[in-house]
Amino acid sequence: EISLKIAAGEVIERPFSVVKELVENSLDASASEIKVELLSGGKNLVKVTDNGHGMRREDAKLCFERHSTSKIRSVEDLSLIATLGFRGEALPSISAVSRVVLKTSDGKEEKGTLIEKEGEKIIQTSDIAFPLGTSVEVRDLFFNLPAREKFLRSDRSELNLIVKFMTFASIAYPEVRFSLIHGKRQLFDYPPVSSLKERIFQVFGKSLLERLLEIDYKEDDRQLYGYASLPPAGHRDRTLQLFYVNKRPVRDRTLLAALNQAYRGFLEKDRYAEAFLFLSYPYTEVDINVHPAKAEVRFKDSRPVFQLVYRSIEQAILKEKGVKKIYPTKEEEMGFRMEEKGRFRIEEERGAPAFMRGKERQREWKDLFTPLAKQEEIYPHVLGQYLDIYIVACSEEGLIIVDQHNAHERILFEKYEEIDKEKKWPQKLALLPILFELSPSQLLSFENSQALLE
Ligand SMILES: Nc1ncnc2c1ncn2[C@@H]1O[C@H](COP(=O)(O)OP(=O)(O)OP(=O)(O)O)[C@@H](O)[C@H]1O
Ligand SMILES: [Mg+2]
């Protein structure tokens, strides 16, 4: 019993792990509706109900036994896993450290099955009327492992982890209805939709969708599909970098590195790429059995993976933004002599700095600078604006190039600093309410800091 509890601890760490395992089982059972109900951040109750294919009585009795899985039959199968589960460990681990009630029906047998367990003990097995599908209720997590229970965080932070996971899962399965209820409160209910795009809209709203670029790249039996940031906006942190390998959410260094590298130079300062990207990769080339909670995968060879991700994103960005590489022709090697030629060459290939190019024609240098109204000869003297990003000016000492975005931030910073010093914070009641679209996890953080904002 002790070894079972220890093993359970690797798979089941907190309420979030219970939700993850149960939801993955529902997805493996081809459910089109999954409802998750929680009490106290999942510490007192996690209940997952699905309309999947359910279990026969015989299988329902077996499912709590270690290493009983209906998903693989041989060692060879391990390299070809298309289901989320494969170890036959989740239900035994959960039931070893909580009070579980399983209700299930495969829609073929006369009656459904109810099994009630408390730790290792089976309390009852009985007939019930139950529609096709399964529900698993997990109460009092770690009731028999007080040392573990102490490590659980506040209801809110446990809930936060669950919301994040549910968001990840919803994104991967737009065709499935997901709902999440905490206590009496429904946090979300996403009806089934037919595309990833619509699901991103449901979860994150229109404003995010408008800042995304579609990625669709195929190479033999490898594919990268999804959405990523449309430069130059991006996100203020790396929290919206979601990767899935064969529909399994993963954190993977190679994938993240390829993403960030592909965006280098395309995003504004201190901005990070958003990504909702699905990599389909041959099952034989990726090992998913490397982490107890299946949060990581290992690629047999990570270089081609990096290349694939990098190339597909780069191509999509270049196609959308029409960025071309520019470099001087021979006699202009050290920069372009604008007065003489009036233009420089723009070519497709090879290295050197990237400048923006208009869609139809090559830009003339004059197009790149927006001359400002005539000014008197006072220094610093503004010469113009470059690419909507830099202000170019000259002073007695030389050329000044100002990142206008940064400069603007600086001005605002000084303004607010002044206001703060004087303690004269302006308060205004908007005539019309201003609507913000918040994702479920943003909503929770908002509620956390509401007092501060009022
Ligand atoms: N919601 C469900 N609907 C139908 N069958 C289920 C459901 N949940 C579990 N099962 C059955 O119970 C078995 C055991 O589930 P469990 O999650 O313990 O293992 P697994 O999913 O096979 O592997 P893993 O430990 O990797 O999750 C599954 O193989 C499946 O046959
Ligand atoms: Mg499972």
Coordinates of C-alpha atoms and ligand atoms in Angstrom, one line a residue:
E1 CA 0.0 0.0 0.0
I2 CA 2.8 2.4 0.8
S3 CA 4.6 1.8 -2.5
L4 CA 1.3 2.5 -4.2
K5 CA 0.9 5.8 -2.4
I6 CA 4.5 6.8 -3.3
A7 CA 3.9 5.9 -6.9
A8 CA 0.7 7.8 -6.9
G9 CA 2.5 10.9 -5.7
E10 CA 4.5 10.9 -9.0
V11 CA 1.4 11.0 -11.1
I12 CA -0.9 12.9 -8.8
E13 CA 0.7 15.9 -7.3
R14 CA -2.3 18.2 -6.8
P15 CA -5.9 18.7 -7.9
F16 CA -4.7 19.9 -11.3
S17 CA -3.2 16.5 -11.9
V18 CA -6.5 14.8 -11.1
V19 CA -8.3 17.0 -13.6
K20 CA -5.7 16.4 -16.2
E21 CA -5.8 12.6 -15.9
L22 CA -9.6 12.5 -15.9
V23 CA -10.1 14.9 -18.8
E24 CA -7.5 13.0 -20.8
N25 CA -9.4 9.8 -20.2
S26 CA -12.6 11.5 -21.4
L27 CA -10.9 12.6 -24.5
D28 CA -9.5 9.1 -25.1
A29 CA -13.1 7.8 -24.7
S30 CA -14.0 10.1 -27.7
A31 CA -16.3 12.3 -25.6
S32 CA -17.8 15.4 -27.3
E33 CA -18.8 16.9 -24.0
I34 CA -16.6 17.2 -20.9
K35 CA -17.8 18.9 -17.7
V36 CA -15.4 19.6 -14.8
E37 CA -16.9 20.6 -11.4
L38 CA -14.7 21.6 -8.5
L39 CA -15.0 22.5 -4.8
S40 CA -12.2 24.5 -3.0
G41 CA -9.9 24.6 -6.0
G42 CA -10.4 20.9 -6.5
K43 CA -9.1 20.0 -3.0
N44 CA -12.5 18.8 -1.8
L45 CA -13.9 17.7 -5.1
V46 CA -13.0 17.2 -8.7
K47 CA -15.8 15.7 -10.7
V48 CA -15.4 15.0 -14.4
T49 CA -18.4 13.9 -16.5
D50 CA -18.2 12.9 -20.1
N51 CA -20.4 11.4 -22.8
G52 CA -17.7 9.1 -24.1
H53 CA -17.9 5.4 -24.8
G54 CA -18.1 4.4 -21.2
M55 CA -17.1 1.1 -19.7
R56 CA -18.6 -2.3 -19.3
R57 CA -19.0 -3.6 -15.8
E58 CA -16.0 -5.9 -16.2
D59 CA -13.7 -3.1 -17.4
A60 CA -15.0 -0.7 -14.7
K61 CA -13.9 -3.2 -12.1
L62 CA -10.5 -3.5 -13.7
C63 CA -9.7 0.1 -14.3
F64 CA -8.5 0.8 -10.8
E65 CA -6.0 -1.9 -11.0
R66 CA -2.4 -0.9 -11.7
H67 CA -1.3 -1.2 -15.2
S68 CA -4.7 -2.1 -16.5
T69 CA -5.2 -0.1 -19.7
S70 CA -7.3 -0.7 -22.7
K71 CA -5.1 1.5 -24.7
I72 CA -2.1 -0.5 -25.5
R73 CA -1.6 -4.3 -25.8
S74 CA 2.1 -4.8 -26.3
V75 CA 5.5 -3.2 -25.8
E76 CA 5.6 -2.4 -29.6
D77 CA 2.4 -0.4 -29.2
L78 CA 4.4 1.9 -26.9
S79 CA 6.1 3.5 -29.8
L80 CA 2.8 4.1 -31.7
I81 CA 0.7 5.8 -29.0
A82 CA -2.1 7.8 -30.4
T83 CA -4.1 8.0 -27.1
L84 CA -3.3 10.4 -24.3
G85 CA -3.2 7.6 -21.8
F86 CA -1.1 4.4 -22.0
R87 CA 0.2 3.5 -18.6
G88 CA -2.8 2.4 -16.8
E89 CA -1.7 4.4 -13.8
A90 CA -4.0 7.3 -13.5
L91 CA -7.1 5.8 -11.9
P92 CA -5.2 3.5 -9.5
S93 CA -3.0 6.5 -8.4
I94 CA -6.0 8.8 -7.9
S95 CA -8.0 6.2 -6.0
A96 CA -5.0 5.4 -3.8
V97 CA -5.1 8.9 -2.3
S98 CA -8.7 10.0 -2.3
R99 CA -12.4 8.9 -2.1
V100 CA -13.6 8.0 -5.6
V101 CA -17.0 7.3 -7.0
L102 CA -17.1 6.1 -10.6
K103 CA -20.3 5.9 -12.6
T104 CA -20.2 4.6 -16.1
S105 CA -22.2 2.9 -18.8
D106 CA -21.3 1.7 -22.3
G107 CA -24.9 2.0 -23.4
K108 CA -25.0 -1.7 -24.3
E109 CA -25.3 -3.4 -21.0
E110 CA -28.6 -3.4 -19.3
K111 CA -27.4 -1.4 -16.3
G112 CA -24.7 1.1 -15.7
T113 CA -22.1 0.6 -13.0
L114 CA -21.2 2.4 -9.8
I115 CA -18.0 1.8 -7.9
E116 CA -17.1 3.5 -4.7
K117 CA -13.6 3.4 -3.3
E118 CA -11.8 4.9 -0.4
G119 CA -8.1 4.7 -0.6
E120 CA -7.5 1.0 -1.3
K121 CA -10.9 -0.2 -0.1
I122 CA -13.8 -0.9 -2.4
I123 CA -16.8 0.3 -0.5
Q124 CA -19.4 -0.8 -3.0
T125 CA -20.1 -1.9 -6.5
S126 CA -23.7 -1.6 -7.7
D127 CA -26.1 -1.2 -10.6
I128 CA -27.2 2.3 -11.5
A129 CA -29.2 3.9 -14.3
F130 CA -26.7 6.0 -16.1
P131 CA -26.6 7.4 -19.6
L132 CA -23.8 6.5 -22.0
G133 CA -20.6 7.9 -20.7
T134 CA -18.6 8.2 -17.5
S135 CA -18.4 10.4 -14.4
V136 CA -15.6 10.2 -11.9
E137 CA -15.9 12.0 -8.5
V138 CA -12.7 12.5 -6.6
R139 CA -13.2 13.8 -3.0
D140 CA -10.8 14.8 -0.3
L141 CA -7.5 14.5 -2.2
F142 CA -4.7 13.2 0.0
F143 CA -7.0 12.5 3.0
N144 CA -4.8 9.6 3.8
L145 CA -1.5 11.4 3.1
P146 CA -1.5 14.5 5.4
A147 CA 2.1 15.3 4.5
R148 CA 1.1 15.8 0.9
E149 CA -2.0 17.7 1.7
K150 CA 0.2 20.3 3.5
F151 CA 1.9 21.1 0.2
L152 CA -1.3 22.1 -1.5
R153 CA -1.6 25.8 -2.2
S154 CA -4.5 28.1 -1.7
D155 CA -7.8 27.3 -3.4
R156 CA -7.2 30.1 -5.8
S157 CA -3.8 29.1 -7.0
E158 CA -4.9 25.4 -7.3
L159 CA -7.8 26.7 -9.4
N160 CA -5.6 28.8 -11.5
L161 CA -3.5 25.8 -12.6
I162 CA -6.7 23.9 -13.5
V163 CA -8.1 26.8 -15.5
K164 CA -4.8 27.0 -17.4
F165 CA -4.9 23.3 -18.1
M166 CA -8.5 23.4 -19.2
T167 CA -7.7 26.3 -21.5
F168 CA -4.9 24.2 -23.1
A169 CA -7.2 21.3 -23.6
S170 CA -10.0 23.4 -25.0
I171 CA -7.6 24.8 -27.6
A172 CA -6.5 21.3 -28.7
Y173 CA -10.1 20.0 -29.1
P174 CA -12.3 22.7 -30.6
E175 CA -14.9 20.0 -31.5
V176 CA -15.4 19.2 -27.9
R177 CA -17.6 21.1 -25.5
F178 CA -15.7 22.0 -22.3
S179 CA -17.2 23.5 -19.2
L180 CA -15.7 24.4 -15.9
I181 CA -17.7 25.0 -12.7
H182 CA -16.1 26.1 -9.4
G183 CA -18.5 25.9 -6.5
K184 CA -21.7 27.6 -7.7
R185 CA -19.9 29.6 -10.3
Q186 CA -19.5 28.6 -13.9
L187 CA -16.1 29.8 -15.1
F188 CA -16.7 28.9 -18.8
D189 CA -18.7 26.8 -21.1
Y190 CA -17.3 26.5 -24.6
P191 CA -19.7 24.9 -27.1
P192 CA -18.2 22.8 -29.9
V193 CA -16.9 24.8 -32.9
S194 CA -15.4 23.6 -36.1
S195 CA -12.0 25.3 -36.1
L196 CA -9.1 26.2 -34.0
K197 CA -9.7 29.8 -34.9
E198 CA -13.2 29.9 -33.5
R199 CA -12.0 28.2 -30.3
I200 CA -9.2 30.8 -29.8
F201 CA -12.0 33.4 -30.3
Q202 CA -14.1 31.7 -27.6
V203 CA -11.3 31.5 -25.1
F204 CA -9.3 34.7 -25.7
G205 CA -11.6 37.0 -27.6
K206 CA -11.4 39.0 -30.8
S207 CA -8.6 41.2 -29.9
L208 CA -6.1 38.4 -29.6
L209 CA -7.3 36.7 -32.8
E210 CA -6.7 39.8 -34.8
R211 CA -3.1 39.8 -33.7
L212 CA -2.4 36.3 -35.0
L213 CA -1.0 34.8 -38.2
E214 CA -2.0 31.4 -39.5
I215 CA 0.8 28.9 -39.8
D216 CA 0.2 25.9 -42.1
Y217 CA 3.3 24.1 -43.2
K218 CA 3.7 20.6 -44.4
E219 CA 6.8 18.5 -45.2
D220 CA 6.2 14.8 -45.9
D221 CA 4.6 13.3 -42.8
R222 CA 5.4 16.3 -40.6
Q223 CA 3.2 19.3 -40.2
L224 CA 3.0 22.5 -38.2
Y225 CA -0.4 24.0 -38.0
G226 CA -1.9 26.8 -35.9
Y227 CA -1.6 30.5 -35.1
A228 CA 1.3 32.7 -33.9
S229 CA 1.8 36.4 -33.4
L230 CA 1.5 38.7 -36.3
P231 CA 4.5 41.1 -35.9
P232 CA 5.2 43.5 -34.4
A233 CA 2.6 43.2 -31.5
G234 CA 3.4 40.1 -29.5
H235 CA 2.6 39.5 -25.8
R236 CA 4.1 41.0 -22.7
D237 CA 5.3 37.7 -21.4
R238 CA 5.8 34.1 -22.5
T239 CA 2.5 32.7 -21.0
L240 CA 0.8 32.4 -24.4
Q241 CA 3.3 30.0 -26.0
L242 CA 1.3 26.8 -26.4
F243 CA 2.7 23.8 -28.2
Y244 CA 1.1 20.5 -28.8
V245 CA 2.9 17.5 -30.2
N246 CA 0.4 15.0 -31.7
K247 CA -2.3 16.9 -29.8
R248 CA -0.6 16.5 -26.5
P249 CA 0.3 19.8 -24.7
V250 CA 4.0 19.9 -24.0
R251 CA 6.7 22.2 -22.7
D252 CA 9.7 21.6 -24.9
R253 CA 12.9 23.5 -25.1
T254 CA 13.5 22.9 -28.8
L255 CA 10.1 24.1 -29.9
L256 CA 10.2 27.2 -27.7
A257 CA 13.7 28.0 -28.9
A258 CA 12.7 27.7 -32.6
L259 CA 9.6 29.9 -32.0
N260 CA 11.6 32.6 -30.2
Q261 CA 14.4 32.6 -32.8
A262 CA 11.9 32.8 -35.7
Y263 CA 10.6 36.0 -34.2
R264 CA 13.9 37.6 -33.4
G265 CA 13.9 41.1 -34.8
F266 CA 10.2 41.1 -35.7
L267 CA 8.6 42.0 -32.5
E268 CA 8.8 45.2 -30.5
K269 CA 11.1 45.4 -27.6
D270 CA 10.1 43.3 -24.6
R271 CA 7.5 41.5 -26.5
Y272 CA 7.2 37.7 -26.9
A273 CA 5.6 35.7 -29.5
E274 CA 2.2 34.1 -28.9
A275 CA 1.8 30.6 -30.3
F276 CA -1.0 28.0 -30.5
L277 CA 0.9 25.5 -32.6
F278 CA 0.3 21.9 -33.3
L279 CA 3.1 19.7 -34.5
S280 CA 2.1 16.4 -36.1
Y281 CA 5.2 14.3 -36.0
P282 CA 5.7 10.6 -36.7
Y283 CA 5.0 8.6 -33.6
T284 CA 8.2 6.6 -34.0
E285 CA 10.3 9.8 -33.9
V286 CA 9.0 11.1 -30.6
D287 CA 9.0 9.5 -27.2
I288 CA 6.2 10.5 -24.9
N289 CA 7.1 8.1 -22.1
V290 CA 9.8 10.3 -20.4
H291 CA 7.9 12.2 -17.7
P292 CA 5.7 10.8 -15.0
A293 CA 3.0 13.4 -15.7
K294 CA 3.6 13.2 -19.5
A295 CA 4.3 17.0 -19.6
E296 CA 7.4 16.5 -21.7
V297 CA 8.4 14.6 -24.8
R298 CA 11.7 13.6 -26.3
F299 CA 12.5 13.8 -30.0
K300 CA 14.9 11.2 -31.3
D301 CA 16.6 14.0 -33.2
S302 CA 15.7 17.5 -32.3
R303 CA 17.4 19.3 -35.1
P304 CA 14.9 18.6 -37.9
V305 CA 12.1 19.6 -35.4
F306 CA 13.8 22.9 -34.8
Q307 CA 14.3 23.5 -38.5
L308 CA 10.7 22.7 -39.3
V309 CA 9.2 25.0 -36.7
Y310 CA 11.7 27.8 -37.4
R311 CA 11.2 27.6 -41.2
S312 CA 7.4 27.4 -41.1
I313 CA 7.1 30.4 -38.8
E314 CA 9.6 32.4 -40.7
Q315 CA 7.9 31.7 -44.0
A316 CA 4.5 32.7 -42.7
I317 CA 5.9 36.0 -41.3
L318 CA 7.8 36.9 -44.5
K319 CA 4.8 36.1 -46.6
E320 CA 2.5 38.3 -44.5
K321 CA 4.8 41.2 -43.9
G322 CA 6.5 41.3 -47.3
V323 CA 9.9 41.7 -45.7
K324 CA 12.8 41.4 -48.1
K325 CA 16.4 41.4 -47.6
I326 CA 18.3 44.4 -48.9
Y327 CA 22.0 44.9 -49.5
P328 CA 23.9 47.4 -51.5
T329 CA 25.2 46.8 -55.0
K330 CA 28.9 46.6 -55.5
E331 CA 30.0 50.2 -55.9
E332 CA 27.8 51.1 -52.9
E333 CA 29.3 48.5 -50.7
M334 CA 29.6 50.7 -47.7
G335 CA 26.1 52.1 -47.7
F336 CA 24.0 53.5 -50.4
R337 CA 24.6 56.7 -52.2
M338 CA 21.1 58.0 -52.3
E339 CA 21.6 61.2 -54.1
E340 CA 23.1 59.6 -57.2
K341 CA 21.1 56.5 -57.7
G342 CA 18.0 57.3 -55.8
R343 CA 17.4 53.7 -55.0
F344 CA 19.2 50.6 -53.9
R345 CA 18.7 47.0 -54.9
I346 CA 16.4 44.7 -53.1
E347 CA 17.0 41.0 -53.6
E348 CA 15.4 37.9 -52.5
E349 CA 18.2 35.9 -50.9
R350 CA 21.4 36.1 -48.8
G351 CA 22.0 37.7 -45.4
A352 CA 22.3 41.3 -44.4
P353 CA 19.9 43.7 -42.7
A354 CA 16.2 43.3 -43.3
F355 CA 14.1 46.3 -44.3
M356 CA 10.4 46.5 -44.9
R357 CA 9.3 46.6 -48.5
G358 CA 6.0 47.7 -50.0
K359 CA 3.9 45.0 -51.4
E360 CA 3.9 45.8 -55.1
R361 CA 7.0 47.8 -55.9
Q362 CA 10.5 48.5 -54.6
R363 CA 10.4 51.4 -52.3
E364 CA 12.5 54.4 -53.0
W365 CA 14.6 55.7 -50.2
K366 CA 12.5 58.7 -50.0
D367 CA 9.5 56.5 -49.1
L368 CA 11.4 55.2 -46.2
F369 CA 11.8 58.6 -44.6
T370 CA 8.8 60.8 -43.8
P371 CA 10.1 64.3 -44.0
L372 CA 8.6 66.6 -41.3
A373 CA 7.5 70.1 -41.9
K374 CA 10.3 72.6 -42.5
Q375 CA 12.1 73.6 -39.4
E376 CA 14.4 76.3 -38.4
E377 CA 18.1 75.4 -37.8
I378 CA 17.9 74.7 -34.2
Y379 CA 19.5 71.7 -32.7
P380 CA 18.6 68.9 -32.3
H381 CA 17.1 69.1 -35.7
V382 CA 14.7 66.4 -36.8
L383 CA 15.4 65.0 -40.2
G384 CA 12.6 62.5 -40.5
Q385 CA 11.0 59.3 -39.3
Y386 CA 12.2 55.9 -40.4
L387 CA 9.9 52.9 -40.8
D388 CA 7.4 54.4 -38.2
I389 CA 9.9 53.2 -35.6
Y390 CA 12.8 55.7 -35.4
I391 CA 13.1 59.4 -35.3
V392 CA 16.3 60.5 -37.0
A393 CA 17.7 63.9 -35.9
C394 CA 21.0 65.7 -36.0
S395 CA 22.7 67.8 -33.5
E396 CA 26.0 69.7 -33.5
E397 CA 27.7 66.5 -32.4
G398 CA 26.3 64.2 -35.0
L399 CA 23.3 62.0 -35.8
I400 CA 20.7 61.0 -33.2
I401 CA 18.5 58.0 -33.7
V402 CA 15.6 57.8 -31.3
D403 CA 13.4 54.8 -30.8
Q404 CA 10.1 56.7 -30.7
H405 CA 8.2 53.9 -28.9
N406 CA 10.8 54.0 -26.0
A407 CA 10.8 57.7 -26.0
H408 CA 7.1 57.9 -25.7
E409 CA 7.2 55.4 -22.8
R410 CA 9.8 57.6 -21.1
I411 CA 7.6 60.7 -21.5
L412 CA 4.6 58.9 -20.1
F413 CA 6.7 57.5 -17.3
E414 CA 7.9 60.9 -16.2
K415 CA 4.4 62.2 -16.4
Y416 CA 3.0 59.5 -14.2
E417 CA 5.9 59.8 -11.8
E418 CA 5.0 63.5 -11.4
I419 CA 1.4 62.7 -10.8
D420 CA 2.3 60.0 -8.3
K421 CA 4.6 62.4 -6.4
E422 CA 1.9 65.0 -6.1
K423 CA -0.6 62.3 -5.3
K424 CA -3.1 63.8 -7.7
W425 CA -4.3 60.7 -9.5
P426 CA -6.9 61.6 -12.0
Q427 CA -10.2 59.8 -11.7
K428 CA -12.7 59.8 -14.4
L429 CA -16.0 58.1 -14.7
A430 CA -16.4 56.9 -18.3
L431 CA -19.6 58.1 -20.0
L432 CA -19.9 54.7 -21.6
P433 CA -18.6 51.6 -19.9
I434 CA -15.4 50.3 -21.4
L435 CA -15.5 46.6 -22.1
F436 CA -12.5 44.4 -21.6
E437 CA -12.3 40.8 -22.9
L438 CA -10.5 38.7 -20.3
S439 CA -9.6 35.1 -20.6
P440 CA -10.7 32.9 -17.7
S441 CA -7.3 33.0 -16.1
Q442 CA -7.0 36.8 -16.6
L443 CA -10.4 37.1 -14.9
L444 CA -9.1 35.2 -11.9
S445 CA -6.0 37.5 -11.6
F446 CA -8.2 40.5 -12.0
E447 CA -10.4 39.4 -9.1
N448 CA -7.3 38.9 -7.1
S449 CA -6.1 42.4 -7.6
Q450 CA -9.5 44.1 -7.7
A451 CA -9.0 46.0 -4.4
L452 CA -5.9 47.5 -5.8
L453 CA -7.7 48.8 -8.9
E454 CA -10.6 50.3 -7.1
Ligands
LIG1 N1 -13.8 8.4 -19.0 C1 -13.6 7.2 -19.4 N2 -14.4 6.6 -20.3 C2 -14.1 5.3 -20.7 N3 -13.1 4.5 -20.3 C3 -12.3 5.0 -19.3 C4 -12.5 6.4 -18.8 N4 -11.6 6.6 -17.9 C5 -10.8 5.5 -17.8 N5 -11.3 4.5 -18.7 C6 -10.7 3.2 -18.8 O1 -10.0 2.9 -17.7 C7 -8.6 2.5 -18.1 C8 -7.7 3.0 -17.0 O2 -7.6 4.5 -17.0 P1 -6.2 5.1 -16.6 O3 -6.4 6.6 -16.8 O4 -5.9 4.6 -15.2 O5 -5.2 4.5 -17.6 P2 -4.9 4.9 -19.1 O6 -5.6 6.1 -19.5 O7 -5.0 3.7 -19.9 O8 -3.3 5.3 -19.0 P3 -2.7 6.6 -18.2 O9 -2.3 6.1 -16.8 O10 -1.5 6.9 -19.0 O11 -3.7 7.6 -18.1 C9 -8.4 3.1 -19.4 O12 -7.5 2.4 -20.2 C10 -9.8 3.1 -20.0 O13 -10.0 1.8 -20.6
MG2 MG -5.6 7.9 -18.4

